[in-house]
Amino acid sequence: MFVRKRTSKKAKKGYTWTVYIDYEDSYGVKQRYTKGGFQEKSEALNHGIEKQQELKQGIEIKLKDKTFSEVYLEYMDVEGKFKYTHNTMITYDSIYVNHIKDGIGNAKMRNLSYKALQEYFNGICDEGMGTTTGIKRIFCVTFKYALRVGYINSNPMLMVTVRGKVNKRKQDDIITFEQLEEMVKILCTVDEKKRNYVPFTHYSFCIFLYLSYFLGTRKAETLAITKQDVDFENNTISINKQLVYHGFKKEEYYCTDKMKTKSSRAILPMCDKLKEILQKWYKKNPYDLLCCDEYGDYIVPTDCCRLCKESAKKIGIDFHPHSLRHTYISNLVLSGVDVKTVSELARHSNTSTTLDIYAQTTFEKKQEAINCTFNAYLDTKSNKKVTNLKDERLN
């Protein structure tokens, strides 16, 4: 706040005083309040102090009345829709509607202290860890936004920890290549009794399985791969787009180059087996899209996943498309590939994601590590002792 003397012919003294107050409104936009015509400087100062307090209280009251839902929806409109892919937006919206909107979403931001938030997450610990982590992610981005625009002075989510039921990974979650081949065999078996059975489309589902298994790509990325992305000469496949399909009819599917993260875009090495499979597929598939129906259009992801699950069930395993990504990364880890390389091949934003989620080894692998480390070491020590005893006897 500051005041200035302004010349005025109408004033008795030939001048008046004007007060200026610079401030930011509730949306973080810089504003200026001015009022003039004061005969004395003290009058201008007193008015300025009162107005300054009034503006501050008005902004604080407006901010404190905002609910979490209001701030979250504002964040998604201002930043989220430009930052996230359509598929991610759908996921966030589903979590928000099912777990936040009709409950804690109605709470005032001013009431969401660390204690209140921690008690909330403690109360939903019976949910799966994936669910609670997804809810926390929404809270984190919303509070960071609120902090950036000045709605809050500190971020209590930095101290909040989440708990949830951890679903123990079944052995079936790691798909062996032999199991994959069995699934392919079932998908390709001609069965006239099946409704809408089209051999070309069903084998296209098999290509989806092979690509996911050998590249570790996400479902939307796999369904967007075209022949232009495949380089047989250099044995690489470029991952540069993904299919947008949530909430759309098949005719409205489209590909976008907006990826999940910056690391998602990459050129991946292609193994010899995948190269062989694709070269055979090229002779049957005249279209540019690798996973397509008999007309060259995008396949329906739900149909593909449903039939893959049915084929997996027939050989006694549980299947989810993301299991193939887990399998890809687990195979790399179990083969002894270093974490940095695994992270780059998995196209994670950082290595901590790889370590936290995927760096799991079987008991046999752990036993092998112990044997190689200690048994070999002790055997070497024993051999040295035997050698030394022989040397002493010879002497």
PDB file of N, CA, C and O in Angstrom, residues 64 66 106-117 143:
ATOM      1  N   LYS A  64     -11.532 -20.181   1.718  1.00  0.00           N
ATOM      2  CA  LYS A  64     -11.840 -21.187   2.724  1.00  0.00           C
ATOM      3  C   LYS A  64     -13.179 -21.854   2.473  1.00  0.00           C
ATOM      4  O   LYS A  64     -13.438 -22.939   2.966  1.00  0.00           O
ATOM      5  N   LYS A  66     -14.190 -22.936  -0.378  1.00  0.00           N
ATOM      6  CA  LYS A  66     -14.062 -23.899  -1.480  1.00  0.00           C
ATOM      7  C   LYS A  66     -13.980 -25.320  -0.932  1.00  0.00           C
ATOM      8  O   LYS A  66     -13.251 -25.596   0.017  1.00  0.00           O
ATOM      9  N   ASN A 106     -16.886 -33.204  -0.405  1.00  0.00           N
ATOM     10  CA  ASN A 106     -17.724 -32.087   0.067  1.00  0.00           C
ATOM     11  C   ASN A 106     -17.076 -31.319   1.216  1.00  0.00           C
ATOM     12  O   ASN A 106     -17.606 -30.294   1.649  1.00  0.00           O
ATOM     13  N   ALA A 107     -15.940 -31.811   1.702  1.00  0.00           N
ATOM     14  CA  ALA A 107     -15.275 -31.139   2.821  1.00  0.00           C
ATOM     15  C   ALA A 107     -14.622 -29.842   2.356  1.00  0.00           C
ATOM     16  O   ALA A 107     -14.123 -29.738   1.237  1.00  0.00           O
ATOM     17  N   LYS A 108     -14.644 -28.824   3.244  1.00  0.00           N
ATOM     18  CA  LYS A 108     -13.986 -27.561   2.944  1.00  0.00           C
ATOM     19  C   LYS A 108     -12.466 -27.767   2.964  1.00  0.00           C
ATOM     20  O   LYS A 108     -11.951 -28.527   3.784  1.00  0.00           O
ATOM     21  N   MET A 109     -11.793 -27.082   2.073  1.00  0.00           N
ATOM     22  CA  MET A 109     -10.335 -27.200   2.022  1.00  0.00           C
ATOM     23  C   MET A 109      -9.712 -26.816   3.361  1.00  0.00           C
ATOM     24  O   MET A 109      -8.708 -27.386   3.778  1.00  0.00           O
ATOM     25  N   ARG A 110     -10.346 -25.845   4.045  1.00  0.00           N
ATOM     26  CA  ARG A 110      -9.781 -25.374   5.308  1.00  0.00           C
ATOM     27  C   ARG A 110      -9.817 -26.446   6.394  1.00  0.00           C
ATOM     28  O   ARG A 110      -9.071 -26.382   7.367  1.00  0.00           O
ATOM     29  N   ASN A 111     -10.705 -27.447   6.220  1.00  0.00           N
ATOM     30  CA  ASN A 111     -10.826 -28.496   7.225  1.00  0.00           C
ATOM     31  C   ASN A 111      -9.949 -29.715   6.941  1.00  0.00           C
ATOM     32  O   ASN A 111      -9.852 -30.620   7.770  1.00  0.00           O
ATOM     33  N   LEU A 112      -9.339 -29.750   5.773  1.00  0.00           N
ATOM     34  CA  LEU A 112      -8.532 -30.916   5.393  1.00  0.00           C
ATOM     35  C   LEU A 112      -7.098 -30.747   5.880  1.00  0.00           C
ATOM     36  O   LEU A 112      -6.169 -30.534   5.112  1.00  0.00           O
ATOM     37  N   SER A 113      -6.931 -30.882   7.173  1.00  0.00           N
ATOM     38  CA  SER A 113      -5.607 -30.835   7.793  1.00  0.00           C
ATOM     39  C   SER A 113      -4.937 -32.198   7.644  1.00  0.00           C
ATOM     40  O   SER A 113      -5.556 -33.164   7.178  1.00  0.00           O
ATOM     41  N   TYR A 114      -3.684 -32.284   8.074  1.00  0.00           N
ATOM     42  CA  TYR A 114      -2.985 -33.579   8.027  1.00  0.00           C
ATOM     43  C   TYR A 114      -3.759 -34.635   8.804  1.00  0.00           C
ATOM     44  O   TYR A 114      -3.963 -35.751   8.326  1.00  0.00           O
ATOM     45  N   LYS A 115      -4.237 -34.279  10.000  1.00  0.00           N
ATOM     46  CA  LYS A 115      -4.950 -35.225  10.853  1.00  0.00           C
ATOM     47  C   LYS A 115      -6.214 -35.735  10.167  1.00  0.00           C
ATOM     48  O   LYS A 115      -6.498 -36.937  10.157  1.00  0.00           O
ATOM     49  N   ALA A 116      -6.974 -34.813   9.585  1.00  0.00           N
ATOM     50  CA  ALA A 116      -8.218 -35.197   8.913  1.00  0.00           C
ATOM     51  C   ALA A 116      -7.942 -36.104   7.712  1.00  0.00           C
ATOM     52  O   ALA A 116      -8.649 -37.099   7.492  1.00  0.00           O
ATOM     53  N   LEU A 117      -6.921 -35.769   6.959  1.00  0.00           N
ATOM     54  CA  LEU A 117      -6.588 -36.567   5.780  1.00  0.00           C
ATOM     55  C   LEU A 117      -6.060 -37.945   6.156  1.00  0.00           C
ATOM     56  O   LEU A 117      -6.424 -38.948   5.546  1.00  0.00           O
ATOM     57  N   PHE A 143      -3.899 -30.802  -4.163  1.00  0.00           N
ATOM     58  CA  PHE A 143      -3.289 -29.949  -3.147  1.00  0.00           C
ATOM     59  C   PHE A 143      -2.096 -29.174  -3.710  1.00  0.00           C
ATOM     60  O   PHE A 143      -1.852 -28.031  -3.326  1.00  0.00           O
TER      61      PHE A 143
END
